[in-house]
PDB file of C-alpha atoms and ligand atoms in Angstrom:
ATOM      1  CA  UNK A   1     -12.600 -10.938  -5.359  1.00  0.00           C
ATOM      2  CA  UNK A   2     -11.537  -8.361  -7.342  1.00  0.00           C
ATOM      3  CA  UNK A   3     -13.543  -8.034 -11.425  1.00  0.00           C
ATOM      4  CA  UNK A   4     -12.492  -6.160 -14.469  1.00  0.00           C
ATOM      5  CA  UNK A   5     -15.119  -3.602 -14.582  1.00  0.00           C
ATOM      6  CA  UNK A   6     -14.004  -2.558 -11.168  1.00  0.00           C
ATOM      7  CA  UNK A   7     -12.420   1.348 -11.409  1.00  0.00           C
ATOM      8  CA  UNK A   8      -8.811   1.666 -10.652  1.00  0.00           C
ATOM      9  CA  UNK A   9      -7.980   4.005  -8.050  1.00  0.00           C
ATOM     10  CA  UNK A  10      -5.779   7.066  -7.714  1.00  0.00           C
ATOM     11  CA  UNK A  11      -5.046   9.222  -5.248  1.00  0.00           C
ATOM     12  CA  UNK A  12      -2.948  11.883  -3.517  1.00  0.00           C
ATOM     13  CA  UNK A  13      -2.459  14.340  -0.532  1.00  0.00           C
ATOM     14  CA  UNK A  14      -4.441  16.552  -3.194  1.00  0.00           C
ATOM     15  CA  UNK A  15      -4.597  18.106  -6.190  1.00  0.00           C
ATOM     16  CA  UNK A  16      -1.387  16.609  -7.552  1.00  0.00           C
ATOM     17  CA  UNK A  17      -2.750  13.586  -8.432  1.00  0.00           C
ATOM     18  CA  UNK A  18      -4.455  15.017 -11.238  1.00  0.00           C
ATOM     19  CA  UNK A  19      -1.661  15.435 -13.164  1.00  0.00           C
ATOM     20  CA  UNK A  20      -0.980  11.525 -12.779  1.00  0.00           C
ATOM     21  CA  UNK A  21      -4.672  10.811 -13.397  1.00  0.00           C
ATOM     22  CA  UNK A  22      -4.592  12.894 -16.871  1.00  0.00           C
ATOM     23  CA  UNK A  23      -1.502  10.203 -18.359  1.00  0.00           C
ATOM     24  CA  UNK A  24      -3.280   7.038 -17.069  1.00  0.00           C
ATOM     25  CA  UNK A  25      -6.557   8.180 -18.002  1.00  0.00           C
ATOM     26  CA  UNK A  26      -4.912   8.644 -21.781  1.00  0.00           C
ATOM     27  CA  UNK A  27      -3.396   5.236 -21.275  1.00  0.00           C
ATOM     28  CA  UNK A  28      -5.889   3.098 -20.055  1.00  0.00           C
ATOM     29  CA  UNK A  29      -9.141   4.594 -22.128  1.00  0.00           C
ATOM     30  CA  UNK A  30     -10.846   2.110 -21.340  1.00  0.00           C
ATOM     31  CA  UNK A  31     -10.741   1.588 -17.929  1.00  0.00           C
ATOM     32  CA  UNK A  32     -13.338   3.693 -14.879  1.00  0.00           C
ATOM     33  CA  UNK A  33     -11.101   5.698 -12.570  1.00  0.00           C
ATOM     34  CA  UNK A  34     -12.051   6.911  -9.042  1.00  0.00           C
ATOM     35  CA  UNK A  35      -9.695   9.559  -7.852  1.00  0.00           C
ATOM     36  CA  UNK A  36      -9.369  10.430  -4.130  1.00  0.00           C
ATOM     37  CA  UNK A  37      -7.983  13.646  -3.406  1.00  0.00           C
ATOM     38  CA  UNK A  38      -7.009  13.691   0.896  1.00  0.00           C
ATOM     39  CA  UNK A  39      -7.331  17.441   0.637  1.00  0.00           C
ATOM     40  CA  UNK A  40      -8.126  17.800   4.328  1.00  0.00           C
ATOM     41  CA  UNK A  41      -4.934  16.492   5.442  1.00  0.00           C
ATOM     42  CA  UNK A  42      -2.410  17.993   2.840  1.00  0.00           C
ATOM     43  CA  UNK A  43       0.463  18.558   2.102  1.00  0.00           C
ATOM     44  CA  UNK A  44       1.870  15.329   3.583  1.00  0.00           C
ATOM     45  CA  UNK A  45       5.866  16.583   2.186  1.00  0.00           C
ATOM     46  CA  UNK A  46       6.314  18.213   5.503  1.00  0.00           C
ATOM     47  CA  UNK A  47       4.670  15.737   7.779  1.00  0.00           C
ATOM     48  CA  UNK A  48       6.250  13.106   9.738  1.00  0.00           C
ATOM     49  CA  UNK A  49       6.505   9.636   8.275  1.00  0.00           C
ATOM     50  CA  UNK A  50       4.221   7.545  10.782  1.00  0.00           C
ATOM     51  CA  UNK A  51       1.356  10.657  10.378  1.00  0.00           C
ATOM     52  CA  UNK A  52       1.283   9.823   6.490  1.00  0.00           C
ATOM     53  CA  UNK A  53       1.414   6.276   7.088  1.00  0.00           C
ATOM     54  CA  UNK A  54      -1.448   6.455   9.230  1.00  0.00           C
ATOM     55  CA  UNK A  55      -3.316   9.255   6.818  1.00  0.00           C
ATOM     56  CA  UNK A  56      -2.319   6.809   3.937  1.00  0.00           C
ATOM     57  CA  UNK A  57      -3.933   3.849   5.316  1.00  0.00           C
ATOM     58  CA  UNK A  58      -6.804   5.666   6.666  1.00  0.00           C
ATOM     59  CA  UNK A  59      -7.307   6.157   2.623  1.00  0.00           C
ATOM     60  CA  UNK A  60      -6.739   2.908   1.533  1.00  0.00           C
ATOM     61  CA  UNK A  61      -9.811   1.552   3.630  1.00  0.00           C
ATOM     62  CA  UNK A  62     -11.849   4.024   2.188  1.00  0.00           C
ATOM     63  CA  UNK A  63     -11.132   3.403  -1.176  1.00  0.00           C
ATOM     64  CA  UNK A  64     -11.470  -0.440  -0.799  1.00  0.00           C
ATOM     65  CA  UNK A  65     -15.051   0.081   0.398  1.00  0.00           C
ATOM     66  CA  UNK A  66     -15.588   1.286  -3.219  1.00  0.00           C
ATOM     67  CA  UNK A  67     -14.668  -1.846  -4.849  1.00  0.00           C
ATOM     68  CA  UNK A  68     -11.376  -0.826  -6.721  1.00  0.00           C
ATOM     69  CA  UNK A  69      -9.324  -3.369  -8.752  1.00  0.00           C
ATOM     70  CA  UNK A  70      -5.864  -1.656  -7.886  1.00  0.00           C
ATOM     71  CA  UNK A  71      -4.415   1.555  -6.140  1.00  0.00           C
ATOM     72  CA  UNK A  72      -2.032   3.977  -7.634  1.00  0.00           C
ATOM     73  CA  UNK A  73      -0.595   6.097  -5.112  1.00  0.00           C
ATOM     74  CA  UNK A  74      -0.230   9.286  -6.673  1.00  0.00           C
ATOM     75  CA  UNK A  75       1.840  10.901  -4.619  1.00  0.00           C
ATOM     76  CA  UNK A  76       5.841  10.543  -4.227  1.00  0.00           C
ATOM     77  CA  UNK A  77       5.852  11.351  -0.315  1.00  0.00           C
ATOM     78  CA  UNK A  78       2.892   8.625   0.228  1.00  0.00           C
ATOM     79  CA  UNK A  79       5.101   6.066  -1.963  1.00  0.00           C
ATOM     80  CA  UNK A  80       8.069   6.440   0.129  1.00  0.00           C
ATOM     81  CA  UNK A  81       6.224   6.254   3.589  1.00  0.00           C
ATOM     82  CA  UNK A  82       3.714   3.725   2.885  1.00  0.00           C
ATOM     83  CA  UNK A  83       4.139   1.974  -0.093  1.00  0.00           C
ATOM     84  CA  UNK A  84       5.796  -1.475   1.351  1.00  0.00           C
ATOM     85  CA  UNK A  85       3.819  -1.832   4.395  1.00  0.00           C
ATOM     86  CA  UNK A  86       0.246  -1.275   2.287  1.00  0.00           C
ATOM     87  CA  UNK A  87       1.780  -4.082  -0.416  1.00  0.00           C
ATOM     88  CA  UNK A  88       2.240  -6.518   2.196  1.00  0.00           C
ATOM     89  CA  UNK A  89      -0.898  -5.876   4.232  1.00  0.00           C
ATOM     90  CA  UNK A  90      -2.811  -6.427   0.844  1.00  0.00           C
ATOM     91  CA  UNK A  91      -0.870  -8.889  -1.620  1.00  0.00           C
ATOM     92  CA  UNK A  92      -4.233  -9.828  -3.807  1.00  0.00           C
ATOM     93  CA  UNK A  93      -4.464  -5.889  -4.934  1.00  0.00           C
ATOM     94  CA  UNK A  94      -2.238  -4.173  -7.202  1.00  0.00           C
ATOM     95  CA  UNK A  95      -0.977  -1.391  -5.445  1.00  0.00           C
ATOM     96  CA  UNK A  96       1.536   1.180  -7.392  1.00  0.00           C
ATOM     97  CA  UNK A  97       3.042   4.293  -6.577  1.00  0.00           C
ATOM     98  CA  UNK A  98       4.704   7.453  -7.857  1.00  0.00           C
ATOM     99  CA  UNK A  99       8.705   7.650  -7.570  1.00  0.00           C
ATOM    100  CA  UNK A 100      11.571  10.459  -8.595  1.00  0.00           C
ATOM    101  CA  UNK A 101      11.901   9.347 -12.358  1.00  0.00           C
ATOM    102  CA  UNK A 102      15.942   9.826 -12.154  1.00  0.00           C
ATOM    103  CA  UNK A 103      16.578   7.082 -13.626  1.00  0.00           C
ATOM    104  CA  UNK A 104      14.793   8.157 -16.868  1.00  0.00           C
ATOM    105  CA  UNK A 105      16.511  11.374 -16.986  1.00  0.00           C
ATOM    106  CA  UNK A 106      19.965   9.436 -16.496  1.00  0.00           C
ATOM    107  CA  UNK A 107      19.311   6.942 -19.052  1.00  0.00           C
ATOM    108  CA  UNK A 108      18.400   9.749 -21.582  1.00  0.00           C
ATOM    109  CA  UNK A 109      21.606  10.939 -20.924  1.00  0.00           C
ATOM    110  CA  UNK A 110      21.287  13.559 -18.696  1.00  0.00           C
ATOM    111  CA  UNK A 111      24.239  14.850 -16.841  1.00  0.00           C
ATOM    112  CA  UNK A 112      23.381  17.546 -14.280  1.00  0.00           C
ATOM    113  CA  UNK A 113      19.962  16.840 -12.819  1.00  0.00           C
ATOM    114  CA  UNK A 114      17.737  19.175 -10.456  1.00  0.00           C
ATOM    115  CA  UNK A 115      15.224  16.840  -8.138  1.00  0.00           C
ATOM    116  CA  UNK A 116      12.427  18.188  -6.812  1.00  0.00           C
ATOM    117  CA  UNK A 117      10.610  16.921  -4.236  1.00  0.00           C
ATOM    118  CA  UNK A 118       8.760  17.185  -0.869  1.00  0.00           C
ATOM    119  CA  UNK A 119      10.799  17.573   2.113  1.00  0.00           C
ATOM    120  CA  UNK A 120       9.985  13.993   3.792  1.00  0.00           C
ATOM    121  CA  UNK A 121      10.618  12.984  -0.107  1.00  0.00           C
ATOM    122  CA  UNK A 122      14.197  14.078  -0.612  1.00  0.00           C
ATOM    123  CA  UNK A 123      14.899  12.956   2.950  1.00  0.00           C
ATOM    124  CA  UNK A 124      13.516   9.045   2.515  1.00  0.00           C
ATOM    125  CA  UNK A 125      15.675   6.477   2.617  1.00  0.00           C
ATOM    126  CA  UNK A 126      13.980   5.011  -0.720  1.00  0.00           C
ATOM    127  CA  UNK A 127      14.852   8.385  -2.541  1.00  0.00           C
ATOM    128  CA  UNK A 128      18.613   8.101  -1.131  1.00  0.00           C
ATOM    129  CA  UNK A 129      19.268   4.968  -1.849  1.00  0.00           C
ATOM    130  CA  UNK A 130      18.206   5.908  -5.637  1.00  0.00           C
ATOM    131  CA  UNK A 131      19.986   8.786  -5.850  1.00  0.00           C
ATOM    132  CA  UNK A 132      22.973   7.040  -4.580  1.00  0.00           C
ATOM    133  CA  UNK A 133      22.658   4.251  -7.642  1.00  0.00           C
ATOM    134  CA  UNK A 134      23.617   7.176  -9.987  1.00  0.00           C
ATOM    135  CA  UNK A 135      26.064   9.599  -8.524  1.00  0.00           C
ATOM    136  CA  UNK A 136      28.771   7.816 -10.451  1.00  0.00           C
ATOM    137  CA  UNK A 137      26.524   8.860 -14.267  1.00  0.00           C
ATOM    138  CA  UNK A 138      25.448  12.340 -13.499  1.00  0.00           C
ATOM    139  CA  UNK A 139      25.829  15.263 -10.867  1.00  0.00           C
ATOM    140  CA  UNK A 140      22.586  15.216  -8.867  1.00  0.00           C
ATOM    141  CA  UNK A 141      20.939  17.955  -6.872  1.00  0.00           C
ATOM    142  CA  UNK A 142      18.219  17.346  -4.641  1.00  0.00           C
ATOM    143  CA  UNK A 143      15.878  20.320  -3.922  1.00  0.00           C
ATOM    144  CA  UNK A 144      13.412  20.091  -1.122  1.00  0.00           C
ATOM    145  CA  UNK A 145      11.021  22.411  -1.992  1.00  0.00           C
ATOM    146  CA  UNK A 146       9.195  23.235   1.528  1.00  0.00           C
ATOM    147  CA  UNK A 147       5.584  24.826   0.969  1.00  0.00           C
ATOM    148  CA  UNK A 148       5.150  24.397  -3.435  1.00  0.00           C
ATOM    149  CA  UNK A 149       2.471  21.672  -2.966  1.00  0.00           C
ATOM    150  CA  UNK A 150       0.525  23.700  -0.675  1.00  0.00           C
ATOM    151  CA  UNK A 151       0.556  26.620  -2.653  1.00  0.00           C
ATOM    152  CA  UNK A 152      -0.408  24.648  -5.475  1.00  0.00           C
ATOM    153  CA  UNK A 153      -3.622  23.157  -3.750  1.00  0.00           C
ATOM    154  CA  UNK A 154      -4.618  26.452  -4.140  1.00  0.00           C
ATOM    155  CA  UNK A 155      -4.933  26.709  -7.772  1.00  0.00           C
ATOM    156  CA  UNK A 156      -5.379  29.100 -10.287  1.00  0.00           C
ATOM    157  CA  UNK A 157      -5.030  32.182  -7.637  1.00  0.00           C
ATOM    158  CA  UNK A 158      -1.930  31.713  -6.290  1.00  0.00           C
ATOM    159  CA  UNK A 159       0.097  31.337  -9.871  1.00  0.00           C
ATOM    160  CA  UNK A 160       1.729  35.033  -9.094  1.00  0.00           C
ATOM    161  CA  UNK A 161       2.767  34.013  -5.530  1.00  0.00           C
ATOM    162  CA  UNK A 162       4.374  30.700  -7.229  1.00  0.00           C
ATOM    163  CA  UNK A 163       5.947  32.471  -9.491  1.00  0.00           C
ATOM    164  CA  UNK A 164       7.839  34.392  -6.458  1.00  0.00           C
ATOM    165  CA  UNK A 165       8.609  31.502  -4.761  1.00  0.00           C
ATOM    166  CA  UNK A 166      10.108  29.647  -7.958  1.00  0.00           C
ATOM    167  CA  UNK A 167      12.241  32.864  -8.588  1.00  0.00           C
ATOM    168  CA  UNK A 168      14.079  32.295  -4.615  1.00  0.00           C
ATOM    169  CA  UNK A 169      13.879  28.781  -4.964  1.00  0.00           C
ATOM    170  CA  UNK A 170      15.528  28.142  -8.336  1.00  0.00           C
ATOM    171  CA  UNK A 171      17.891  30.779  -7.805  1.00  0.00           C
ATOM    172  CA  UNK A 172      21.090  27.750  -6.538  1.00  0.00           C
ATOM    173  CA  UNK A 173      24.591  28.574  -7.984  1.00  0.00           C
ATOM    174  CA  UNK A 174      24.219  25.151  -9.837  1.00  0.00           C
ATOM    175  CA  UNK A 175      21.573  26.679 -12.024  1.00  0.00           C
ATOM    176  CA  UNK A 176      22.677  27.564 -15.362  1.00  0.00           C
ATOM    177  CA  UNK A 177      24.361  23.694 -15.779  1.00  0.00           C
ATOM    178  CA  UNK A 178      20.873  21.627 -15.354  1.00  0.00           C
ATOM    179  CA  UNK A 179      19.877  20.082 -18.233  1.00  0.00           C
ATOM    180  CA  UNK A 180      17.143  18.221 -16.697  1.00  0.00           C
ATOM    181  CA  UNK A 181      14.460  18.285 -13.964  1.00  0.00           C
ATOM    182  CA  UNK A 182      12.972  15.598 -12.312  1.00  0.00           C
ATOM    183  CA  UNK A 183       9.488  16.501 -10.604  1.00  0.00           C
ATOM    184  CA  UNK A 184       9.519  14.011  -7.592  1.00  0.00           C
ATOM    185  CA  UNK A 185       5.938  15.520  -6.537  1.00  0.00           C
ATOM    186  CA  UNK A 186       3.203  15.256  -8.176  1.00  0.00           C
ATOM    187  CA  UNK A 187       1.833  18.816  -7.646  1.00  0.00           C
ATOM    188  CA  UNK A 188       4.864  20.074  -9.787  1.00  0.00           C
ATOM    189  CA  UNK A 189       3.726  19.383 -13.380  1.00  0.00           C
ATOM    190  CA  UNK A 190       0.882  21.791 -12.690  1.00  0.00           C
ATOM    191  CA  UNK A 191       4.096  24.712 -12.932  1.00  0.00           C
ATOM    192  CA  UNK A 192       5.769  22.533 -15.060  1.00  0.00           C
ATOM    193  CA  UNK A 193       6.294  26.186 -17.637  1.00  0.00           C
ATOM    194  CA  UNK A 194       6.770  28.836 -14.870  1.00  0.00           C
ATOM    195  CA  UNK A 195       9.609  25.957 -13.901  1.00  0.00           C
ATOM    196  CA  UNK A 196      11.107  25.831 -17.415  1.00  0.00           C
ATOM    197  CA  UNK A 197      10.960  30.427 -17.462  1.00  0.00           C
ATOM    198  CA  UNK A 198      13.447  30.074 -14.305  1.00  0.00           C
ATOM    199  CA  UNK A 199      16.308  28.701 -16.802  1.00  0.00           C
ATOM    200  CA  UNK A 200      17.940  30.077 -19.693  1.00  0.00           C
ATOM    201  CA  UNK A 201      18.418  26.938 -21.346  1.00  0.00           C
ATOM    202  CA  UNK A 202      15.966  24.036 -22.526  1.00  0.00           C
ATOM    203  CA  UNK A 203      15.196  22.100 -19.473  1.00  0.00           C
ATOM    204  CA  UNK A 204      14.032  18.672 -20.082  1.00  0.00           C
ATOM    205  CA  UNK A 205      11.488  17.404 -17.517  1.00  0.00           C
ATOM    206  CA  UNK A 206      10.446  13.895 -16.405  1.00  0.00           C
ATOM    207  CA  UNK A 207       7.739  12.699 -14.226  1.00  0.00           C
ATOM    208  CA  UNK A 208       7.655   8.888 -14.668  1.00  0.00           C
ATOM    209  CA  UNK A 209       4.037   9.132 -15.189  1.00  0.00           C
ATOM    210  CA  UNK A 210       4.370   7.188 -18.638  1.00  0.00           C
ATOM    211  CA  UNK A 211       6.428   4.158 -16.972  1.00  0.00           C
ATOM    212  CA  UNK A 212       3.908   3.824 -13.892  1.00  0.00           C
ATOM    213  CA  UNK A 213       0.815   3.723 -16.808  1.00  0.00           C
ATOM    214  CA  UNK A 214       2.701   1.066 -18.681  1.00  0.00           C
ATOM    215  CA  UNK A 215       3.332  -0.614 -15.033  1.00  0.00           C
ATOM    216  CA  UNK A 216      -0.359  -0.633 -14.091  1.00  0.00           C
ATOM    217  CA  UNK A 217      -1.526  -1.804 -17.655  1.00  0.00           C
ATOM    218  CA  UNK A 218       1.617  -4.805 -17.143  1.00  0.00           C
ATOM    219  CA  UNK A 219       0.681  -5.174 -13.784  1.00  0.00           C
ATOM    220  CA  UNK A 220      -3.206  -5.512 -14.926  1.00  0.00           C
ATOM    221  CA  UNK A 221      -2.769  -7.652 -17.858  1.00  0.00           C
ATOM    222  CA  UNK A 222      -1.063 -10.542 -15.586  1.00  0.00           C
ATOM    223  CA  UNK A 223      -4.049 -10.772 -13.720  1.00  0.00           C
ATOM    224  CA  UNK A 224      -6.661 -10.695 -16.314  1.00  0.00           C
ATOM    225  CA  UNK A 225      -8.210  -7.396 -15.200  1.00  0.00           C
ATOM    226  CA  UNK A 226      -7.223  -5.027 -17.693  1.00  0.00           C
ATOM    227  CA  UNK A 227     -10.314  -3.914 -19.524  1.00  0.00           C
ATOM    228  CA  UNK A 228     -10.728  -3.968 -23.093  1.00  0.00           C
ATOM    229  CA  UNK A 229     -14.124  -2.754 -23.915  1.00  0.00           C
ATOM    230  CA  UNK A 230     -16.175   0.009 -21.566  1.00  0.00           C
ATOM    231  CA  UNK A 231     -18.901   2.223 -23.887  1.00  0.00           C
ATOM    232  CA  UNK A 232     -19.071   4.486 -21.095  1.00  0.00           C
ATOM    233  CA  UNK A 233     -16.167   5.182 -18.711  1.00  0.00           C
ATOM    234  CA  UNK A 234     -16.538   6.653 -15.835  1.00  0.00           C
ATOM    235  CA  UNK A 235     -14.267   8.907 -13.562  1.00  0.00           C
ATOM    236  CA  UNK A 236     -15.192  10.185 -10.616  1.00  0.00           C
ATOM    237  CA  UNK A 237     -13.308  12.886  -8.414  1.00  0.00           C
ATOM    238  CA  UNK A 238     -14.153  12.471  -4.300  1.00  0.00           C
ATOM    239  CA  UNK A 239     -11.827  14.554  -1.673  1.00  0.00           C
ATOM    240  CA  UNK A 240     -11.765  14.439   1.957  1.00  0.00           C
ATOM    241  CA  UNK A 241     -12.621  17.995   2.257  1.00  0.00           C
ATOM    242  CA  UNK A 242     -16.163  16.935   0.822  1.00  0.00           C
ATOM    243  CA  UNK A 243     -17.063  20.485  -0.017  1.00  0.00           C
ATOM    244  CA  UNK A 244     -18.584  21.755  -3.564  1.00  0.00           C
ATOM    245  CA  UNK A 245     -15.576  24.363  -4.077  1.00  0.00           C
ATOM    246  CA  UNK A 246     -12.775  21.535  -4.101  1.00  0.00           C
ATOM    247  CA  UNK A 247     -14.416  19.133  -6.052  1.00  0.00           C
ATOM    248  CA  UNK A 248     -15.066  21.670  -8.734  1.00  0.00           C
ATOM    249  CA  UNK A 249     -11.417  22.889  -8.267  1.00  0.00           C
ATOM    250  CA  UNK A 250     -10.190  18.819  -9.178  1.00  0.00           C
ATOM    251  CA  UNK A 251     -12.546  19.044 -12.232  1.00  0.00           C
ATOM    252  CA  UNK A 252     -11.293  22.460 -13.188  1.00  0.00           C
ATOM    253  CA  UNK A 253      -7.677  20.950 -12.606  1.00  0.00           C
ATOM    254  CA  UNK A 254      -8.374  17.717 -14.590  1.00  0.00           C
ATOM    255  CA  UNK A 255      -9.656  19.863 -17.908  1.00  0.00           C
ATOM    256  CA  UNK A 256      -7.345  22.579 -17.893  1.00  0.00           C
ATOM    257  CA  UNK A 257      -4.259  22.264 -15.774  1.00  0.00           C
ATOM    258  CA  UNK A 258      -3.087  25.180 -13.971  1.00  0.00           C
ATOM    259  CA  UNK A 259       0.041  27.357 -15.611  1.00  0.00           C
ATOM    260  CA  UNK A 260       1.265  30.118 -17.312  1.00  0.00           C
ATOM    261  CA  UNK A 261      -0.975  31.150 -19.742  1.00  0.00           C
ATOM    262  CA  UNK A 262      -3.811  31.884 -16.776  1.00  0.00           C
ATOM    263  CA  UNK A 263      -1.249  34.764 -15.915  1.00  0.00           C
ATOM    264  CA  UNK A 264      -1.341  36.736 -19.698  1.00  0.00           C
TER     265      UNK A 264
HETATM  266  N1  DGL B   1       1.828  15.323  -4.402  1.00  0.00           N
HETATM  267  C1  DGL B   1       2.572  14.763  -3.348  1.00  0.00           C
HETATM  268  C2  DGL B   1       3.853  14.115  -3.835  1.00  0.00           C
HETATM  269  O1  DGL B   1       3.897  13.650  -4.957  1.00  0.00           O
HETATM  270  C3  DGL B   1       2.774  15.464  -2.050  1.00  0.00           C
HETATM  271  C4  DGL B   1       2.417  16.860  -1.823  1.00  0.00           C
HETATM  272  C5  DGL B   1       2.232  17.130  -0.357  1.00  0.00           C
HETATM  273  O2  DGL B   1       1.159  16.794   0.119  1.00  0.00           O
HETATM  274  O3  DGL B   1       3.166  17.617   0.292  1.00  0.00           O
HETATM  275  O4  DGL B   1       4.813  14.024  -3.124  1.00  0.00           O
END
C-alpha cells in the first residue's frame, strides 16, 4: 500500500542521475528522495538491451524493499529498454522515466537539432520512432556518443580528457548550423558548458528534466500522494558499488556539479 511520506525514488546507471535528482528535488521540496546510483554495472549506453533490462529490474526490487511511493528512471537508455515491461509488471506504482526532450526543442522553434545520446539510446526503437514524428519541422542529427557517460562517472578528474573527446566528437560538418542540443543522457548536463565552448554560436540546451518533475508531481497529485508538508526532508544517496569513495563522489556531484570552472 503505498503512503505519502514514502520517498520517491530515482535512479540511474550512475552518476547521471544527479543531475535529474537536483530539478525534482527543487520541484518537489517537500517530498524525501532516495537515489540509487547502479554504479557497479555502468554505463548501460553500450550494453545490450536484455542485460539492462535484467540490471534494471534487478534495481527495481531493491528499491521496492525500501518502501518508495514511485520510481523515476533517471536514465534515457534504462527508459527505452525497460520502461514498458516494469509499468506493466507494477501498475499500482508510478513509474517515470527520462526521454530525448526533442520535442521541446522543436516546439521552441528549433530548426537544426544535435541529439545526444547513448549508443543503445539513439539506436531504440522508442527514440526512432520520435525522431521520425519531427523530421518534417526541423533537420535532426542523432549523435551516439560511445564512452561520455563513462568518462563522466569519473568526475571531477577526467574534465581535461572530456574536453578532448568533446573536441573529436563535436567536430561533424553539420556543426556551425545547430541551434539546439538535446542531452538524451543524463550524464551530459554535468558538461553541459564544455558542450556549449565546442560552438561558436549560442546553443540552446534541453533536458526534459522540468516536464518529467511536473509529470511526477501530476502523476502524484492523482493519487493523493504528493506531499505537502515534511519539516525535515530527507535524501539519501545509495550505489551498488557500496564503497565510501562513490558515495562521497554522488554527494560531491549533487552540491556542486562537475564543469568548467573546476578546470581555471
Ligand atoms: N545516464 C544514462 C542515460 O541517461 C546512461 C549512461 C550509461 O550508463 O551509459 O542514458
Amino acid at each position: 500500500m503505498l503512503d505519502v511520506t514514502m520517498p520517491i525514488a530515482v535512479f540511474d546507471s550512475g552518476v547521471g542521475g544527479i543531475s535529474t535528482l537536483q530539478t525534482l528535488v527543487k520541484m518537489l521540496p517537500q517530498e524525501n528522495f532516495i537515489f540509487f546510483g547502479d554504479s557497479a554495472n555502468a554505463p548501460y549506453g553500450e550494453k545490450s538491451r536484455d542485460t539492462v533490462f535484467k540490471l534494471v529490474d534487478q534495481v527495481v526490487q531493491q528499491l521496492l524493499t525500501k518502501n518508495v511511493k514511485s520510481i523515476v528512471i533517471a536514465c534515457n537508455t534504462a527508459t527505452s529498454a525497460a520502461k514498458p515491461v516494469l509499468m506493466e509488471k507494477y501498475p499500482e506504482l508510478p513509474i517515470l522515466g527520462i526521454e530525448p526532450a526533442l520535442k521541446e526543442a522543436v516546439d521552441a522553434g528549433k530548426h537544426n537539432i544535435l541529439v545526444m545520446g547513448t549508443p543503445l539510446t539513439i539506436k531504440s526503437p522508442k527514440y526512432q520512432a520520435q525522431r521520425a514524428r519531427f523530421t518534417d519541422q526541423a533537420t535532426i542529427h542523432s549523435l551516439p556518443c560511445p564512452g561520455l557517460a563513462e568518462l563522466i562517472e569519473g568526475g571531477h578528474q577526467s574534465l581535461p580528457k572530456i574536453q578532448t573527446y568533446l573536441a573529436q566528437l563535436l567536430n561533424i560538418p553539420e556543426r556551425d548550423q545547430i541551434d539546439a542540443a538535446v542531452l538524451g543522457c543524463t550524464h551530459y548536463p554535468f558538461v553541459t558548458e564544455l558542450i556549449r565552448q565546442q560552438f561558436t554560436q549560442p546553443l540552446a540546451v534541453y533536458t526534459g528534466y522540468t516536464g518529467l518533475g511536473n509529470n511526477l508531481r501530476r502523476q502524484l497529485a492523482q493519487r493523493d500522494l504528493l506531499r505537502t508538508t515534511n519539516p525535515k526532508r530527507t535524501i539519501e544517496f545509495m550505489s551498488s558499488k557500496n564503497e565510501a569513495a562513490e558515495l562521497a563522489l554522488y554527494h560531491q556531484l549533487f552540491e556542486q556539479g562537475i564543469g568548467i570552472r573546476q578546470l581555471q
